[in-house]
mmCIF file of C-alpha atoms and ligand atoms in Angstrom:
data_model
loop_
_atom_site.group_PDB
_atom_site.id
_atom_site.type_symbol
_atom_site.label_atom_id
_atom_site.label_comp_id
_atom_site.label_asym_id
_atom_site.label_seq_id
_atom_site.Cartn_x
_atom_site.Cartn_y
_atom_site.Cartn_z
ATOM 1 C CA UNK L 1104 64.892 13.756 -63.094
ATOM 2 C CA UNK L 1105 63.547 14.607 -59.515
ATOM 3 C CA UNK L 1106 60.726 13.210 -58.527
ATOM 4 C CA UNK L 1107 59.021 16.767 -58.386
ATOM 5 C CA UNK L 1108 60.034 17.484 -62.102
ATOM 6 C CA UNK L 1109 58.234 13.933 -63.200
ATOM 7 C CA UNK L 1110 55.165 15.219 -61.261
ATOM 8 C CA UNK L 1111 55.625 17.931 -63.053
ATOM 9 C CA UNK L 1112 55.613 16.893 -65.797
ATOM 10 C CA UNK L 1113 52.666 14.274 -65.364
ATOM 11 C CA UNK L 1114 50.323 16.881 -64.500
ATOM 12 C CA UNK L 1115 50.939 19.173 -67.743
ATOM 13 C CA UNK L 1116 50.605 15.827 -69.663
ATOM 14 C CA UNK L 1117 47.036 15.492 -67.674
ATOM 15 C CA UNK L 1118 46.158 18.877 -68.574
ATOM 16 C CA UNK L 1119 46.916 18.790 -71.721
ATOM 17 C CA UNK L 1120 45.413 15.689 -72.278
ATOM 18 C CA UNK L 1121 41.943 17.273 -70.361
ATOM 19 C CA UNK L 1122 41.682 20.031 -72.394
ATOM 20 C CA UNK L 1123 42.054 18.326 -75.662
ATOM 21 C CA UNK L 1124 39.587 16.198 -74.644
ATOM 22 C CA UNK L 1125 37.167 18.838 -73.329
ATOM 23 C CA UNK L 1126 37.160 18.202 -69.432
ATOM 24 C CA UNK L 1127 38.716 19.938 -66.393
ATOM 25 C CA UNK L 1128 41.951 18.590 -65.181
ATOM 26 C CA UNK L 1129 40.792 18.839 -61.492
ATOM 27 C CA UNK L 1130 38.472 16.272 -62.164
ATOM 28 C CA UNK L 1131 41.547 13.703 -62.544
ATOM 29 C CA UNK L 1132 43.038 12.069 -59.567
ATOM 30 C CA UNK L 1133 46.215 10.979 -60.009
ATOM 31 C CA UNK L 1134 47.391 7.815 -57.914
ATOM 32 C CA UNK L 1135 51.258 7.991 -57.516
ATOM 33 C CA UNK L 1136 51.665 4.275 -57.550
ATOM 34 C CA UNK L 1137 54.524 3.761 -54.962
ATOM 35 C CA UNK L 1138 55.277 -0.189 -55.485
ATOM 36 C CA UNK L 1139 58.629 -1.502 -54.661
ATOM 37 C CA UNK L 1140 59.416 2.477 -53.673
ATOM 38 C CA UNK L 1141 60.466 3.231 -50.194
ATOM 39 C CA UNK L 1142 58.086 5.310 -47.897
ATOM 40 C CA UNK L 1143 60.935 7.977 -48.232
ATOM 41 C CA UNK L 1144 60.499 8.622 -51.611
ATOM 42 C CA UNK L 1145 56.645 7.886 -51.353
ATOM 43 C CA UNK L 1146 56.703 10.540 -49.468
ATOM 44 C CA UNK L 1147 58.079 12.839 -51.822
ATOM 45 C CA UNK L 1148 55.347 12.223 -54.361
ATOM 46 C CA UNK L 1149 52.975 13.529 -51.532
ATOM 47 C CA UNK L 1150 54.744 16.722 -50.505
ATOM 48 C CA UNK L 1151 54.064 17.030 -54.529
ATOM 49 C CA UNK L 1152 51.038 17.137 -54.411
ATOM 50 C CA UNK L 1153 49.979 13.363 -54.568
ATOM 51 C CA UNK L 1154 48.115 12.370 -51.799
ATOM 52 C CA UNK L 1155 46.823 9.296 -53.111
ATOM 53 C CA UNK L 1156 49.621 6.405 -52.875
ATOM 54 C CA UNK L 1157 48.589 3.124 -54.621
ATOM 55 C CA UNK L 1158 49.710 -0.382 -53.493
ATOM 56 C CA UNK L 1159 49.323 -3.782 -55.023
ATOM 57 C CA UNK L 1160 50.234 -5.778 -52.069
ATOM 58 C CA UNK L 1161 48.765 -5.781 -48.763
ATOM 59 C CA UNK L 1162 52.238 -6.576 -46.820
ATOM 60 C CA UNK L 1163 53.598 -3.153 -48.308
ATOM 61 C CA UNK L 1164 51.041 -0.894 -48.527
ATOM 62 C CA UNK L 1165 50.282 -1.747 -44.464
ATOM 63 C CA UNK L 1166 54.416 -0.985 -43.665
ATOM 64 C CA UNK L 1167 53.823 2.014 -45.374
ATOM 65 C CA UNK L 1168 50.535 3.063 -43.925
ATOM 66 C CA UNK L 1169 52.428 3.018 -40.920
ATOM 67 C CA UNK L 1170 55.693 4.531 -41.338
ATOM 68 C CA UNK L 1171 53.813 7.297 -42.777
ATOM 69 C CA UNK L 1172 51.073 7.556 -40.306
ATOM 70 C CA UNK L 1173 52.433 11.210 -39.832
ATOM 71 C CA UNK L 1174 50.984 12.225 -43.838
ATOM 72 C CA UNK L 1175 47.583 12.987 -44.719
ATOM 73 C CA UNK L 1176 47.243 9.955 -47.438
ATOM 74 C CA UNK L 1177 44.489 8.646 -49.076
ATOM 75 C CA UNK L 1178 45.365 4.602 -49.603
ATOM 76 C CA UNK L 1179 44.589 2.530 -52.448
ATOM 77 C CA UNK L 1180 44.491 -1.151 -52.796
ATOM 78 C CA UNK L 1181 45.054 -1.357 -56.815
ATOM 79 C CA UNK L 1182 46.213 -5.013 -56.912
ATOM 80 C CA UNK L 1183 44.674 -8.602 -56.554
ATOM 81 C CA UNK L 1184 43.705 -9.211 -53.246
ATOM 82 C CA UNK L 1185 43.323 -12.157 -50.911
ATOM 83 C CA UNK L 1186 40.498 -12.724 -48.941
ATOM 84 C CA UNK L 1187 42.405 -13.671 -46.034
ATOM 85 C CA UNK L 1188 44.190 -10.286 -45.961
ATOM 86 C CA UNK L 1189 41.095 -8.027 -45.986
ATOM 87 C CA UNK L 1190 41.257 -7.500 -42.862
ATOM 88 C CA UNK L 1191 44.538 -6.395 -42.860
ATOM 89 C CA UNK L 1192 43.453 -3.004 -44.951
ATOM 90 C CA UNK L 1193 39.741 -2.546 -44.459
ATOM 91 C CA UNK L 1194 40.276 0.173 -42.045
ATOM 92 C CA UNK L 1195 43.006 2.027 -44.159
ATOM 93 C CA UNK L 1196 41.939 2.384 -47.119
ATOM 94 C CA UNK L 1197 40.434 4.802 -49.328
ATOM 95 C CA UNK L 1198 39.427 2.372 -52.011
ATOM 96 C CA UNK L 1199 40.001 -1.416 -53.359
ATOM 97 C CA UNK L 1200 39.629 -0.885 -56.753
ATOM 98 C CA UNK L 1201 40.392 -4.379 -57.760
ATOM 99 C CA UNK L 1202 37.341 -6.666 -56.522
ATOM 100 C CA UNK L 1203 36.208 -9.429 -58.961
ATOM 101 C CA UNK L 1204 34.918 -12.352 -57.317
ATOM 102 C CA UNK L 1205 31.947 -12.789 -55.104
ATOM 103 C CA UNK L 1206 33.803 -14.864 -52.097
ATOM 104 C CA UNK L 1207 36.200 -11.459 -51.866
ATOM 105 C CA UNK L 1208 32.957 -8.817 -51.990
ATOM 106 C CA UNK L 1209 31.876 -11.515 -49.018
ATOM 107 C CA UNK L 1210 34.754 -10.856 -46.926
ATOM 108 C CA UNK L 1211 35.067 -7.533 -47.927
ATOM 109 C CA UNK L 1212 31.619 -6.951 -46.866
ATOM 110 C CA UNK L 1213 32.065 -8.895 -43.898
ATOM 111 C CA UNK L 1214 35.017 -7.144 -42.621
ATOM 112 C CA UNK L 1215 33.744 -3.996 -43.614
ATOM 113 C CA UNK L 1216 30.295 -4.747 -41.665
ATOM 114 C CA UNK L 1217 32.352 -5.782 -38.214
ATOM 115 C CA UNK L 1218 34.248 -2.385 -38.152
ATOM 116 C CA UNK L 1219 30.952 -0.592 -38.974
ATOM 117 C CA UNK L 1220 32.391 0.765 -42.206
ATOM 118 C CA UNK L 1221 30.814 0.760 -45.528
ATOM 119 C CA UNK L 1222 33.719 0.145 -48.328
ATOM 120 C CA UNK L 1223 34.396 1.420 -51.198
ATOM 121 C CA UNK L 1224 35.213 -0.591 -53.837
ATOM 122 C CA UNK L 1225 35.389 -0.787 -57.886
ATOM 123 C CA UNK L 1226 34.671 -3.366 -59.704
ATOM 124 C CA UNK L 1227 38.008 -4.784 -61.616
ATOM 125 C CA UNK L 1228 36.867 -5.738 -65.311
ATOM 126 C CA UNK L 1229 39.417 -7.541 -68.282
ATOM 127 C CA UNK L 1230 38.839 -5.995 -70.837
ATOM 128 C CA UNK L 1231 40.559 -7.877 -74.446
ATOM 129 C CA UNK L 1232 43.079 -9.437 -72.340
ATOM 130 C CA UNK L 1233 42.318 -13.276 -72.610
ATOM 131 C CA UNK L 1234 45.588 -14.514 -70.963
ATOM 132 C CA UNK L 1235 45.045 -12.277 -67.733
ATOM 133 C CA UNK L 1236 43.793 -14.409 -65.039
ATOM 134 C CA UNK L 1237 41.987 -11.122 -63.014
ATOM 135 C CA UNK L 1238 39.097 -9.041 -63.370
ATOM 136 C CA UNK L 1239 35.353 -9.672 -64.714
ATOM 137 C CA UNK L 1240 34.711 -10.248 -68.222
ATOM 138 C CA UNK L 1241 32.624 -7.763 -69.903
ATOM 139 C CA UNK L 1242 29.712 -10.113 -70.672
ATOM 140 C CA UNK L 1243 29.341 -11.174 -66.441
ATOM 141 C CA UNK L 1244 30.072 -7.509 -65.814
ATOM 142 C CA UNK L 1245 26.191 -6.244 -65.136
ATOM 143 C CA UNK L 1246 25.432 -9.452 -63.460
ATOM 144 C CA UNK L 1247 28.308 -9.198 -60.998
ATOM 145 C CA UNK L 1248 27.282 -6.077 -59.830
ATOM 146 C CA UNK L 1249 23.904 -6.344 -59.200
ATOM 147 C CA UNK L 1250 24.847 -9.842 -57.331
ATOM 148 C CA UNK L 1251 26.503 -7.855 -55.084
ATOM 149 C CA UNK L 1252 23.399 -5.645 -54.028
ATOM 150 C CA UNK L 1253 23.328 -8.228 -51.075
ATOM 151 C CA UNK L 1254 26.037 -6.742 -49.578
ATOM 152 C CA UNK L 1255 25.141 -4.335 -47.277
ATOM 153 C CA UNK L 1256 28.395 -2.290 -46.156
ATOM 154 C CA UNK L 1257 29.621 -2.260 -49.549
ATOM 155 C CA UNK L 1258 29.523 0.447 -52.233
ATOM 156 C CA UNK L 1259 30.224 0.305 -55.687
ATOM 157 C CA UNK L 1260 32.168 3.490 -56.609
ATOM 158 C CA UNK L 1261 32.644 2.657 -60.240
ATOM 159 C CA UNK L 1262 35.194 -0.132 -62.305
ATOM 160 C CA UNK L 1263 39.017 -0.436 -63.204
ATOM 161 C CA UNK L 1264 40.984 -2.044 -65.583
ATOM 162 C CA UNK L 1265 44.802 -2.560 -66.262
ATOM 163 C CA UNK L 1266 44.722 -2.523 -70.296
ATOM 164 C CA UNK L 1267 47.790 -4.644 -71.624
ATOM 165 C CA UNK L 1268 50.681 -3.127 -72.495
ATOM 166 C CA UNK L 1269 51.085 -2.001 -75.855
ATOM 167 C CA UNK L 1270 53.817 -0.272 -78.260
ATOM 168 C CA UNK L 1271 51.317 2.368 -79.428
ATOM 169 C CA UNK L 1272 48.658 3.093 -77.014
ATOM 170 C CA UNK L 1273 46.552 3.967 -79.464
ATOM 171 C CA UNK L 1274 46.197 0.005 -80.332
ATOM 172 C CA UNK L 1275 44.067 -0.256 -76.772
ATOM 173 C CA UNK L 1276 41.959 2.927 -77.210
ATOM 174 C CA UNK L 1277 39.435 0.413 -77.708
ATOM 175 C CA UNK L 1278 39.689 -0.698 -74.511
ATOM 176 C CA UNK L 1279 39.444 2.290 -72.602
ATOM 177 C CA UNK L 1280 36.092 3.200 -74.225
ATOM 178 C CA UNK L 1281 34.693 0.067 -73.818
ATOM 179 C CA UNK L 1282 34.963 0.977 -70.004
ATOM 180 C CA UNK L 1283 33.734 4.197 -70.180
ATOM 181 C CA UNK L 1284 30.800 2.259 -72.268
ATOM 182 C CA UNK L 1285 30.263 -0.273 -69.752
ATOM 183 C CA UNK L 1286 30.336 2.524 -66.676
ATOM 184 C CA UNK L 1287 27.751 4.609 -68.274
ATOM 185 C CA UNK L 1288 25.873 1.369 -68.614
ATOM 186 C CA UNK L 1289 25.867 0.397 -64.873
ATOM 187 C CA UNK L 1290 25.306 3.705 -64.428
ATOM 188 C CA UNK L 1291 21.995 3.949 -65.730
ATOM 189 C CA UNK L 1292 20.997 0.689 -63.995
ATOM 190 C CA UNK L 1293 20.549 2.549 -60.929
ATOM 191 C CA UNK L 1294 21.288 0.069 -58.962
ATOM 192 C CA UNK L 1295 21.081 0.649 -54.500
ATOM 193 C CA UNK L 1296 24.683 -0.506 -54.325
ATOM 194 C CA UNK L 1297 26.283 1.726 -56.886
ATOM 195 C CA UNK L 1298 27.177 5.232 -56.941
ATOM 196 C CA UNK L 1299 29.469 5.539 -60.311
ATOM 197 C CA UNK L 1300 32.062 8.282 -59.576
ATOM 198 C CA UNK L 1301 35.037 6.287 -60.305
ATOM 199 C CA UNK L 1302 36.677 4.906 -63.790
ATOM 200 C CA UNK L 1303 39.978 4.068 -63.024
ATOM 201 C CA UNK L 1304 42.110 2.986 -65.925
ATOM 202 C CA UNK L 1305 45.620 4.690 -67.270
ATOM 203 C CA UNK L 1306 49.238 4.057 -66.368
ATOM 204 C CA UNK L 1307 52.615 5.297 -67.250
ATOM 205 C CA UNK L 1308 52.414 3.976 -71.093
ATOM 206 C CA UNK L 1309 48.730 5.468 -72.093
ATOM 207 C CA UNK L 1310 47.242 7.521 -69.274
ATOM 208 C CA UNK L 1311 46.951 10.265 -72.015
ATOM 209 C CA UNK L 1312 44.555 7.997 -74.030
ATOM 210 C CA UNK L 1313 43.149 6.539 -71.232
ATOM 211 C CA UNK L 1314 41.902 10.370 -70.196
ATOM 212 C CA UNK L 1315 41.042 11.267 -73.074
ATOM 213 C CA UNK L 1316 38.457 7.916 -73.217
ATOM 214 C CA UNK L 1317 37.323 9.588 -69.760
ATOM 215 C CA UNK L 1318 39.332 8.017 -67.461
ATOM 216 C CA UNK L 1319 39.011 10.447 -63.701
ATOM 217 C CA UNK L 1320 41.727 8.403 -61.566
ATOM 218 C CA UNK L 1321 45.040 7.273 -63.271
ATOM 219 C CA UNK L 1322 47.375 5.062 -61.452
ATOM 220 C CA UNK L 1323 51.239 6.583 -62.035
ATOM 221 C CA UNK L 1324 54.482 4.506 -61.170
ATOM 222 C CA UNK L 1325 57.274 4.516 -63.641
ATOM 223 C CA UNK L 1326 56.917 7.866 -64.952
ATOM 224 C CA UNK L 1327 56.880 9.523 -61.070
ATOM 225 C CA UNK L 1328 59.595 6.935 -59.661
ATOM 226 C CA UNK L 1329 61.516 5.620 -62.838
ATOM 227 C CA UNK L 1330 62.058 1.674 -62.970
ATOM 228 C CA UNK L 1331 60.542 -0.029 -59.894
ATOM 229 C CA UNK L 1332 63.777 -2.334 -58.620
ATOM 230 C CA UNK L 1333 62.207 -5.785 -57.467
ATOM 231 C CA UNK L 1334 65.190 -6.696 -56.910
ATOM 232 C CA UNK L 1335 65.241 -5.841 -52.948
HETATM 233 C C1 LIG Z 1241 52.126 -1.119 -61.149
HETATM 234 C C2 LIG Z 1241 50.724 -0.724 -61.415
HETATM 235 C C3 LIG Z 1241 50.416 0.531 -61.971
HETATM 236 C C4 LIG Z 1241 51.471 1.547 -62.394
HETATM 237 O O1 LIG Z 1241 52.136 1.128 -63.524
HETATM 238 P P1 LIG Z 1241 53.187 2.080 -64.287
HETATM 239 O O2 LIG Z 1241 53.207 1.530 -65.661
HETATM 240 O O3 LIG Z 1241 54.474 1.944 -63.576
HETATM 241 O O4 LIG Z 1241 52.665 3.454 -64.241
HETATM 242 C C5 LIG Z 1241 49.086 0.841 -62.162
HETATM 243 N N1 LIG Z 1241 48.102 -0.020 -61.830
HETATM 244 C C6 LIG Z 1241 48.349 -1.228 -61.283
HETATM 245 C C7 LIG Z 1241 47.217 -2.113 -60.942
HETATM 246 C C8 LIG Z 1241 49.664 -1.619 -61.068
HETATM 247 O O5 LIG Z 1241 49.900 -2.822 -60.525
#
């Protein structure tokens, strides 16, 4: 399959899934999530239609920024991130969806403040996953976020999870509306530093679910690209 057809295909999976679910499919960004993929072929997803490429590591997703300085391509920073390599993105990208300590929001913030930027970030939560080692537990969530009303050039655009994988999807439903929980939650807090437009959660295994739970960005590799090679 070309990677047109999987788009494709994705996006009558994400209407379907919409509609069943009572909600308009243009609400739903999808993130082609172009890991271990070569700008060529990145590139393809965007003549698709998908203008936002996903990264999880700063080295690549700069390489690419550049060789594809040409596209008009909204960047996001889905992975963790090291505070010494904020300032290697600040400027180019769209969103870091995966903040979860205070020291990063610092930098981040810091950065963000010396280019005269304000970033947008969500908040990364870990959600029934007790071996993961990233994102904020559910019960530090509301604290977390209001801690970081002292940062000035940062805004909180709403919260992301990666569920673990499982055989049935439906298994982590759970998980998925916990989020949605949670975001309506922070929501309400009204908070100066948060403006919740953003619940990020859904890959290639249970996107459908995930959307249907209320998910509005969904971060695609496998099913646009097929098997990511980390071999090379
Ligand atoms: C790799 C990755 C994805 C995409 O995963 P697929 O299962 O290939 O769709 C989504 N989100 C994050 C944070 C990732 O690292």
């Amino acid at each position: 399959m070309s990677i047109k057809e999987n788009i494709d295909n994705i996006m009558k999976r994400v209407i379907a899934s919409s509609e069943k679910s009572g909600r308009d499919y243009k609400d739903i960004t999808v993130i082609a999530v172009s890991k271990t993929v070569d700008s060529q072929r990145a590139k393809e997803a965007v003549e698709n239609g998908l203008d936002n490429l996903g990264e999880n590591r700063v080295q690549e997703l700069v390489s690419k920024y550049e060789q594809l300085q040409d596209q008009d391509i909204k960047w996001h920073m889905i992975g963790h991130l090291q505070k010494n390599k904020v300032k290697y993105i600040i400027d180019k990208v769209e969103l870091i969806h995966s903040v979860e300590s205070d020291s990063l929001a610092e930098e981040i913030n810091k950065k963000a403040k010396q280019q005269g930027l304000i970033a947008k970030v969500l908040i990364e939560l870990n959600i029934g996953e007790e071996e993961s080692k990233f994102g904020v537990r559910e019960e530090d969530a509301y604290k977390f976020v209001k801690a970081l009303e002292k940062y000035e050039n940062i805004k909180i655009m709403g919260l992301m999870t990666v569920a673990p994988y499982a055989e049935n999807p439906e298994d982590i439903r759970w998980i998925f509306r916990k989020m949605k929980e949670i975001y309506n939650n922070i929501s309400n807090m009204n908070l100066s530093n948060v403006e919740m437009k953003y619940l990020s959660m859904g890959m290639t295994n249970d996107f459908e679910i995930a959307i249907e739970e209320g998910a509005n960005i969904i971060r695609i590799g496998t099913a646009i690209f097929g098997a990511r090679d980390y071999s090379k």
